[in-house]
PDB file of C-alpha atoms and ligand atoms in Angstrom:
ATOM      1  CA  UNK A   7       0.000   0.000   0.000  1.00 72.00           C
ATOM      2  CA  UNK A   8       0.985   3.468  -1.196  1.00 72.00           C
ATOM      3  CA  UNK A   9       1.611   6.543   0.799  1.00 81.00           C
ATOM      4  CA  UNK A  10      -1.134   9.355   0.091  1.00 84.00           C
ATOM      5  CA  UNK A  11      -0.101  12.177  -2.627  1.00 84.00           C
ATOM      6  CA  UNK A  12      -1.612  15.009  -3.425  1.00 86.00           C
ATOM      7  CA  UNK A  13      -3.643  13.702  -5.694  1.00 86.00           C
ATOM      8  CA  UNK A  14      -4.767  10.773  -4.438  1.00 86.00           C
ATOM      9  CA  UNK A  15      -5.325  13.029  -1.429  1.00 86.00           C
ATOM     10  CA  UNK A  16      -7.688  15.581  -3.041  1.00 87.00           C
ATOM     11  CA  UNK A  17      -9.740  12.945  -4.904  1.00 88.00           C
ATOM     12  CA  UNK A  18     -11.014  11.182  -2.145  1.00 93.00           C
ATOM     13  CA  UNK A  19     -14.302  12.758  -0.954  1.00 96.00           C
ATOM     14  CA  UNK A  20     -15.335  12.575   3.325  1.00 97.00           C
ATOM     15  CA  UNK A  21     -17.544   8.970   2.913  1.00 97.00           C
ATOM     16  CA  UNK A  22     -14.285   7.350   0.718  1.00 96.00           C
ATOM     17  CA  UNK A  23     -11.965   8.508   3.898  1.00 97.00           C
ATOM     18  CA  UNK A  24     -14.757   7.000   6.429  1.00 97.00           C
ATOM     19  CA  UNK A  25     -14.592   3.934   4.126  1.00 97.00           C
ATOM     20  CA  UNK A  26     -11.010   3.496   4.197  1.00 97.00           C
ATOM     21  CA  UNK A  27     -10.755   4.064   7.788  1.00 97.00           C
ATOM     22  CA  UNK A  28     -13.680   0.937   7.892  1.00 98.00           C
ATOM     23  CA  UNK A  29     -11.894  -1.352   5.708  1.00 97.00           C
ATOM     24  CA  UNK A  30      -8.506  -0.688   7.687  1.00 97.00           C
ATOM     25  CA  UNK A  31     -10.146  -1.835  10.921  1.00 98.00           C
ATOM     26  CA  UNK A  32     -11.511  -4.330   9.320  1.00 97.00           C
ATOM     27  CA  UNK A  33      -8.069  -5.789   8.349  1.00 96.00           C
ATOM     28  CA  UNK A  34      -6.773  -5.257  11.688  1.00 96.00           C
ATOM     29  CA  UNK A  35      -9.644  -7.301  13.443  1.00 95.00           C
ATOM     30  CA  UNK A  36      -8.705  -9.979  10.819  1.00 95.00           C
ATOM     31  CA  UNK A  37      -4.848  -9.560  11.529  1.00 90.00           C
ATOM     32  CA  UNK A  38      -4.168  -9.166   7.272  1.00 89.00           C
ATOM     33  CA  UNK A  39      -2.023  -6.246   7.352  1.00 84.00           C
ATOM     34  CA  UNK A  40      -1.587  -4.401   4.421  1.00 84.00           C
ATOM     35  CA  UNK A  41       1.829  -4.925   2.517  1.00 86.00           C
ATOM     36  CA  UNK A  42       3.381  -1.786   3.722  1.00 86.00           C
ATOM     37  CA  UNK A  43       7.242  -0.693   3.625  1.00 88.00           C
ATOM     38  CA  UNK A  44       7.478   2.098   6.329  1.00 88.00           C
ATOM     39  CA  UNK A  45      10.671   2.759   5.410  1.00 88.00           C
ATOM     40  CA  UNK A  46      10.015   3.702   1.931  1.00 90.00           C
ATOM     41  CA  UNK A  47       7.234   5.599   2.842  1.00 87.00           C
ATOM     42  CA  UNK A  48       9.984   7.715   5.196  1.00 90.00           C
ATOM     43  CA  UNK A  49      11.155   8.979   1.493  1.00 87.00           C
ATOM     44  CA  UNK A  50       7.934   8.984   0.179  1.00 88.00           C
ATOM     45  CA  UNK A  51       6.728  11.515   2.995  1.00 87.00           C
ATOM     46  CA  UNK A  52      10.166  13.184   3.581  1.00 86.00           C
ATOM     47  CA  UNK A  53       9.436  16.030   0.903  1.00 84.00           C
ATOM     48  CA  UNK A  54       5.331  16.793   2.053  1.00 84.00           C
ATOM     49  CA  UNK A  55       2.620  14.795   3.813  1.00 87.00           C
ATOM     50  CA  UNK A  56      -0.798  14.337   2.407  1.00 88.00           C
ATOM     51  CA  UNK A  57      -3.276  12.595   5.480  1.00 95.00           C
ATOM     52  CA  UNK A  58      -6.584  11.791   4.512  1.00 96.00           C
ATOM     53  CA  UNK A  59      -8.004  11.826   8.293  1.00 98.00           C
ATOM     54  CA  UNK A  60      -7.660  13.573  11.581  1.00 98.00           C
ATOM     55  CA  UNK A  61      -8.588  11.057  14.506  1.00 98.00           C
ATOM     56  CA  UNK A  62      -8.833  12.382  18.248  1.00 98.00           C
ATOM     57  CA  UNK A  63      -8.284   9.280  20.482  1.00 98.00           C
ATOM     58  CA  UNK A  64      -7.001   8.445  24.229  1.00 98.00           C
ATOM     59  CA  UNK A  65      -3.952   7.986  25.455  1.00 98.00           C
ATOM     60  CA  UNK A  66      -4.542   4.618  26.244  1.00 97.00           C
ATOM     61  CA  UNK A  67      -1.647   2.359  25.360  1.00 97.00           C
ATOM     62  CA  UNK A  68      -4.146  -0.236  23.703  1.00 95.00           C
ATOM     63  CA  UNK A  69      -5.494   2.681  21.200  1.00 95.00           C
ATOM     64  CA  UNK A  70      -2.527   3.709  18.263  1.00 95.00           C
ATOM     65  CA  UNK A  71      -4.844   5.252  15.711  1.00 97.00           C
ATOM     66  CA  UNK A  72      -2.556   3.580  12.893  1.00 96.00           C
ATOM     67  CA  UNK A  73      -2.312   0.501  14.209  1.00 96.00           C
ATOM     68  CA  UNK A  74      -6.040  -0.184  14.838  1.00 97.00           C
ATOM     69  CA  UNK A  75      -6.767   1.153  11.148  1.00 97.00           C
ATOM     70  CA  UNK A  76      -3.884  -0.397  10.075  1.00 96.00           C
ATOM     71  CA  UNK A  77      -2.274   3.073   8.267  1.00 95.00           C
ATOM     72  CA  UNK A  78       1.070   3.896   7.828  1.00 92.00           C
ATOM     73  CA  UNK A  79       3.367   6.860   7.855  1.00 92.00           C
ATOM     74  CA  UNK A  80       1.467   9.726   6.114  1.00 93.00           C
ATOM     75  CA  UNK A  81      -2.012   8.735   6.410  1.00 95.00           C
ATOM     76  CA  UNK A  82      -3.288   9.844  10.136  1.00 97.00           C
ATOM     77  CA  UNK A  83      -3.053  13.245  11.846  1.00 97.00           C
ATOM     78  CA  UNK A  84      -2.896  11.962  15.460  1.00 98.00           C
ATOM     79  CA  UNK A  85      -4.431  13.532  18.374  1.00 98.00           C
ATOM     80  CA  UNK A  86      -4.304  11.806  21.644  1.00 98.00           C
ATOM     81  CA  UNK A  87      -4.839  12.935  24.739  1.00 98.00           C
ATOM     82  CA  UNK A  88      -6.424  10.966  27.991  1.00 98.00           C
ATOM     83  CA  UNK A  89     -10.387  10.780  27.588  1.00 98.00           C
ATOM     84  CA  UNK A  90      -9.845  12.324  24.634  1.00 98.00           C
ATOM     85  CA  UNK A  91     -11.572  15.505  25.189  1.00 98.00           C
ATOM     86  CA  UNK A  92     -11.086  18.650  23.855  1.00 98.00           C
ATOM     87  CA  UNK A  93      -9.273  22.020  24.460  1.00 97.00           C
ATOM     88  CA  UNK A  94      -8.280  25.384  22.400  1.00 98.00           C
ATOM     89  CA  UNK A  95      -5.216  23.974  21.370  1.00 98.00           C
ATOM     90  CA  UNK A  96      -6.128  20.641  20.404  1.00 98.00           C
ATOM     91  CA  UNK A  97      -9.333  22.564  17.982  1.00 98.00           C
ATOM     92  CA  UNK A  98      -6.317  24.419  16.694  1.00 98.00           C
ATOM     93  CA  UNK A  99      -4.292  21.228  15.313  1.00 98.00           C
ATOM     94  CA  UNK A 100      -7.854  20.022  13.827  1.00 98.00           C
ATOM     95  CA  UNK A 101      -8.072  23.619  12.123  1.00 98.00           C
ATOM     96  CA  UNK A 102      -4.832  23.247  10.983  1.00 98.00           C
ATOM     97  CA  UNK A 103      -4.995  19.263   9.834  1.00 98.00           C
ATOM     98  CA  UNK A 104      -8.229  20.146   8.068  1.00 98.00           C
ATOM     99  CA  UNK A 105      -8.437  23.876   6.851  1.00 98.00           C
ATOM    100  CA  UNK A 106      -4.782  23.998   5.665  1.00 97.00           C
ATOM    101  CA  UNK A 107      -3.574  20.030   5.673  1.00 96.00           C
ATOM    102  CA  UNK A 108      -6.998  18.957   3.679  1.00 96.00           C
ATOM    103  CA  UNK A 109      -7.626  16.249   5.805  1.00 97.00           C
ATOM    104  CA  UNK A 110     -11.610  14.813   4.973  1.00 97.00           C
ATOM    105  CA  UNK A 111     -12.381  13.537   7.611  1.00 98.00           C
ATOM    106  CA  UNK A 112     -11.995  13.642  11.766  1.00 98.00           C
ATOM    107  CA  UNK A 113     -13.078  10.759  13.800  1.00 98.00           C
ATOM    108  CA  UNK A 114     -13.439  11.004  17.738  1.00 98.00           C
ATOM    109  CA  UNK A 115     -12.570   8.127  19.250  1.00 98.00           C
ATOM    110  CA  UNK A 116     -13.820   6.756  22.628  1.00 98.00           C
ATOM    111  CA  UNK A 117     -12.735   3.067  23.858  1.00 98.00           C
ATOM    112  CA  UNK A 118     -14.020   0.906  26.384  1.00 97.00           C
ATOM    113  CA  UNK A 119     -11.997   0.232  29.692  1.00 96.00           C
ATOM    114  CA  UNK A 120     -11.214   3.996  29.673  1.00 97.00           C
ATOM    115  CA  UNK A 121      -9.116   4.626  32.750  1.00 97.00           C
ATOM    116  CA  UNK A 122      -9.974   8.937  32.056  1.00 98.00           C
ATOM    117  CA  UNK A 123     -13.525   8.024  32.060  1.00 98.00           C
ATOM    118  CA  UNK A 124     -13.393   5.424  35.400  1.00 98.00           C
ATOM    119  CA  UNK A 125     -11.252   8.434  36.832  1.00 98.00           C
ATOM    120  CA  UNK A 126     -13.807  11.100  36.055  1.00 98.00           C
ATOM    121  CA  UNK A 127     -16.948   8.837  36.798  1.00 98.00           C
ATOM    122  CA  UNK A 128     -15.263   8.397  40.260  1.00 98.00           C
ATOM    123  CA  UNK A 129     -14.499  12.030  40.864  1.00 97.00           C
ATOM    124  CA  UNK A 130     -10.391  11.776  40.858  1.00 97.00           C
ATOM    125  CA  UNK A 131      -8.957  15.079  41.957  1.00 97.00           C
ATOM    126  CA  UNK A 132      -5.438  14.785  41.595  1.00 98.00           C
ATOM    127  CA  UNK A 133      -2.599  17.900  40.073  1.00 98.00           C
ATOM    128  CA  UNK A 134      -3.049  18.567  36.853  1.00 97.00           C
ATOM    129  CA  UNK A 135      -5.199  15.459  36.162  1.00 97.00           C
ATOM    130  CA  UNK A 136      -8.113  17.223  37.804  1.00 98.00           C
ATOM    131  CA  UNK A 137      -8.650  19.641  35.279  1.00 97.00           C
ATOM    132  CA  UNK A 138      -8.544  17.302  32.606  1.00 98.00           C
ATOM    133  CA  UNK A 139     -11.160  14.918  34.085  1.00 98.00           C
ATOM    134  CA  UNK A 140     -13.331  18.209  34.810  1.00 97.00           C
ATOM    135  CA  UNK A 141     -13.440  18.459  30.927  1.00 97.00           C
ATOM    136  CA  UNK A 142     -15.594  14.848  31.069  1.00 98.00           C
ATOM    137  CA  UNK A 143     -18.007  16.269  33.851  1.00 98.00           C
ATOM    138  CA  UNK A 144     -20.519  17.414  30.993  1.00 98.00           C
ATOM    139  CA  UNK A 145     -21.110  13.922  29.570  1.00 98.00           C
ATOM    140  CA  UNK A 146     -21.417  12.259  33.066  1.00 98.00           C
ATOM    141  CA  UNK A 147     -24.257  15.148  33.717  1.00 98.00           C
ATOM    142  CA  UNK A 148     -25.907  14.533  30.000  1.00 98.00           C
ATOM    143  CA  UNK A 149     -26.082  10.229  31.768  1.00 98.00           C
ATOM    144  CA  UNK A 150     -29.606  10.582  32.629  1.00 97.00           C
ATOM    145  CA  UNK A 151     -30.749   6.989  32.541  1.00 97.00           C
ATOM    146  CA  UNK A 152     -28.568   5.070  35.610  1.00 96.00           C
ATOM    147  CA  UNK A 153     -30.108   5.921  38.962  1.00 95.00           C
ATOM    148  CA  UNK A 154     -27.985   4.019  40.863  1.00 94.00           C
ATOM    149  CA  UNK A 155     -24.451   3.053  40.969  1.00 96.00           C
ATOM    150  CA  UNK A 156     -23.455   6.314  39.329  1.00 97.00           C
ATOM    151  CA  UNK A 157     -19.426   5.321  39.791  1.00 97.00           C
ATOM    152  CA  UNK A 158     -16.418   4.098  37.832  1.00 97.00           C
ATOM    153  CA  UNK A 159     -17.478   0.328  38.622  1.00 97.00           C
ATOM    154  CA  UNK A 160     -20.567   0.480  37.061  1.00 97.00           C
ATOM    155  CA  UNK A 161     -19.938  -0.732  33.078  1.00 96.00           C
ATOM    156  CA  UNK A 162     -22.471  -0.212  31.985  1.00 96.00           C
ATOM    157  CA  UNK A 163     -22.874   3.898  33.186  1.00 98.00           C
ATOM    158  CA  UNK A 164     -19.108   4.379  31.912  1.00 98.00           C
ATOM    159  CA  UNK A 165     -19.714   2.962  28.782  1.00 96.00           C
ATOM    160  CA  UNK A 166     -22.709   5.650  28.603  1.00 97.00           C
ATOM    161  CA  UNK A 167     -20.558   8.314  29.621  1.00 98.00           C
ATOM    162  CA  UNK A 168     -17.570   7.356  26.867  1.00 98.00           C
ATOM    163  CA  UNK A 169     -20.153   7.737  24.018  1.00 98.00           C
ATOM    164  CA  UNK A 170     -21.816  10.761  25.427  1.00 98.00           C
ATOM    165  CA  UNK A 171     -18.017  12.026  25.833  1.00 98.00           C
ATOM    166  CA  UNK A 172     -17.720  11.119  22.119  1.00 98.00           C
ATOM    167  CA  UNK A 173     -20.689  13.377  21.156  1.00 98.00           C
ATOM    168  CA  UNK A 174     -19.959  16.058  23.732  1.00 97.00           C
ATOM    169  CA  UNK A 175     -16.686  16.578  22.118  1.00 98.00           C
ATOM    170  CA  UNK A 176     -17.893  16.496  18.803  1.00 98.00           C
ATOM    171  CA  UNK A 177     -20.857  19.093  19.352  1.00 97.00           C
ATOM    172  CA  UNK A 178     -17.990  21.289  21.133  1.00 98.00           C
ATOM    173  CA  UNK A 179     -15.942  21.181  17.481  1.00 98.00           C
ATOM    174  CA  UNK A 180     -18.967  22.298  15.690  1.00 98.00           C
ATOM    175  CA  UNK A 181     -19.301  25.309  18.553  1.00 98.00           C
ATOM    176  CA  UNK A 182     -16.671  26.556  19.194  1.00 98.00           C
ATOM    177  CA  UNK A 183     -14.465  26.339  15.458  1.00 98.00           C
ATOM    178  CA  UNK A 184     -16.192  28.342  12.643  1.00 98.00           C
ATOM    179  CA  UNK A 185     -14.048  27.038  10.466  1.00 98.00           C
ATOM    180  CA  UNK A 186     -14.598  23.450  11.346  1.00 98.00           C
ATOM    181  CA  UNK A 187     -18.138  24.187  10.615  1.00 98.00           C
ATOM    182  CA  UNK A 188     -17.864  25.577   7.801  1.00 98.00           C
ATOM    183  CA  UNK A 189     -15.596  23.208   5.853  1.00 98.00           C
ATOM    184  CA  UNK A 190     -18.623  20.465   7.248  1.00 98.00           C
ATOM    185  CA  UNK A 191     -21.093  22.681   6.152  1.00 98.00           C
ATOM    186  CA  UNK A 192     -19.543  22.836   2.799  1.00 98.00           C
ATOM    187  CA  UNK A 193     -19.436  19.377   2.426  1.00 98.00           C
ATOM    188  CA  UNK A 194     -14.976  18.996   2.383  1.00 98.00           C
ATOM    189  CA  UNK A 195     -15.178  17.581   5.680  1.00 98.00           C
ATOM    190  CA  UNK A 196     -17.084  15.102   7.672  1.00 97.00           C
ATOM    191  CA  UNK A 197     -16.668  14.606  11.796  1.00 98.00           C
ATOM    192  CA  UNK A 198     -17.994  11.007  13.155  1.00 98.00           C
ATOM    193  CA  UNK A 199     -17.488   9.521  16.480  1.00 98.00           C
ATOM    194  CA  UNK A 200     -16.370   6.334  17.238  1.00 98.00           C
ATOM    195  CA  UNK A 201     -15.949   3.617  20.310  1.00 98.00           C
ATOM    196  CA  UNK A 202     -12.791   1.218  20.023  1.00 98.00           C
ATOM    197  CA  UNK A 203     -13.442  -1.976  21.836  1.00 97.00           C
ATOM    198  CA  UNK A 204     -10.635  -3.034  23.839  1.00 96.00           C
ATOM    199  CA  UNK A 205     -11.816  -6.639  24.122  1.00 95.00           C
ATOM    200  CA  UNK A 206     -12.374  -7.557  20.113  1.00 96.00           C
ATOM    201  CA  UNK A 207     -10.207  -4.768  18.179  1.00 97.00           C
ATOM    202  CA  UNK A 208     -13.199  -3.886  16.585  1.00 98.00           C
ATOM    203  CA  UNK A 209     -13.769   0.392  16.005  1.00 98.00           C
ATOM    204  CA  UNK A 210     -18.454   0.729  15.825  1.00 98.00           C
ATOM    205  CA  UNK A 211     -18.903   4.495  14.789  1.00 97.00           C
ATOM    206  CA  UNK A 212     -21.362   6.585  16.245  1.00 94.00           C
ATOM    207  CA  UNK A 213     -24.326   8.179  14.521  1.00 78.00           C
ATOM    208  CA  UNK A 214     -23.715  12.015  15.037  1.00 61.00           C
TER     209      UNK A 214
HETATM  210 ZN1  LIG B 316      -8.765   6.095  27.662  1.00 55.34          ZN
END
């Protein structure tokens, strides 16, 4: 497989990115890699880089954004960041991967077993960390259907909150970045959500 070029880069419309990213976790689930010479695509990417998707995703050791879409050098702008939520400087890489980079599409990326969600769902106040996990308190407040059991144990009400993270974070791109919105609303872009499972490899994407 072929590092992106310009071309190839600016003839693939938002849905063909979403479909690529699809087929490459498919091949990872089914452990086929594609034939891939990293090495070659060091001098294929030395003189420019042409990505086809921006992809927000934990820090999580278990969640490499090429690896579980099986991409190489060249392909993925990669954001990670615990819980993967959102700040100023984080909607300025997007802005920058999508407004000036082209990228078509940007995926948020939740996963199960999140260790930023369990800390937030528990109410972890520790350093810096605290302000981070403040960033998840909207989605644990948007959890309206578990009454009890509202902690990091329950499995069930994290796995709620790691979606509703998802969406929260995706709403706040369309908010708070004009030009985000724009390039969706003009049809260059596309943002989707998605949930990683931990257990099976497998990425489901979120409707949003
Ligand atoms: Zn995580």
């Amino acid at each position: 497989m072929r590092t992106h070029s310009k071309e190839t880069q600016s003839s693939l419309t938002p849905a063909m990115a979403l479909e690529i990213l699809k087929e490459g976790n498919e091949r990872f689930m089914n452990n086929l890699k594609a034939n891939r010479n990293l090495l070659q695509q060091v001098n294929e990417t030395a003189a420019g880089q042409f990505p086809f998707a921006t992809i927000l995703s934990c820090i999580d050791s278990r969640t490499s954004a090429e690896l579980i879409f099986d991409q190489g050098l060249g392909d993925i702008f990669s954001i990670r960041i615990a819980g993967n939520i959102l700040n100023e400087d984080i909607l300025g890489s997007m802005e920058f991967a999508t407004k000036i980079m082209k990228t078509k599409i940007i995926l948020v990326l939740g996963h199960s077993r999140c260790g930023a969600i369990v800390g937030a769902c528990n109410h972890v106040e520790m350093g810096n960390l605290t302000g981070l996990l403040k960033k998840i308190e909207p989605a644990i407040n948007k959890e309206t259907s578990t009454q009890n059991n509202r902690s990091g144990d329950n499995i069930e009400f994290v796995n709620n909150v790691t979606e509703l993270n998802v969406l929260h974070t995706i709403e706040r791109i369309r908010n708070e970045s004009p030009i985000i919105m724009e390039l969706e609303k003009e049809g260059l872009i596309k943002i989707v959500g998605g949930m990683y499972n931990v257990e099976s490899g497998k990425v489901s994407f979120l409707a949003s």
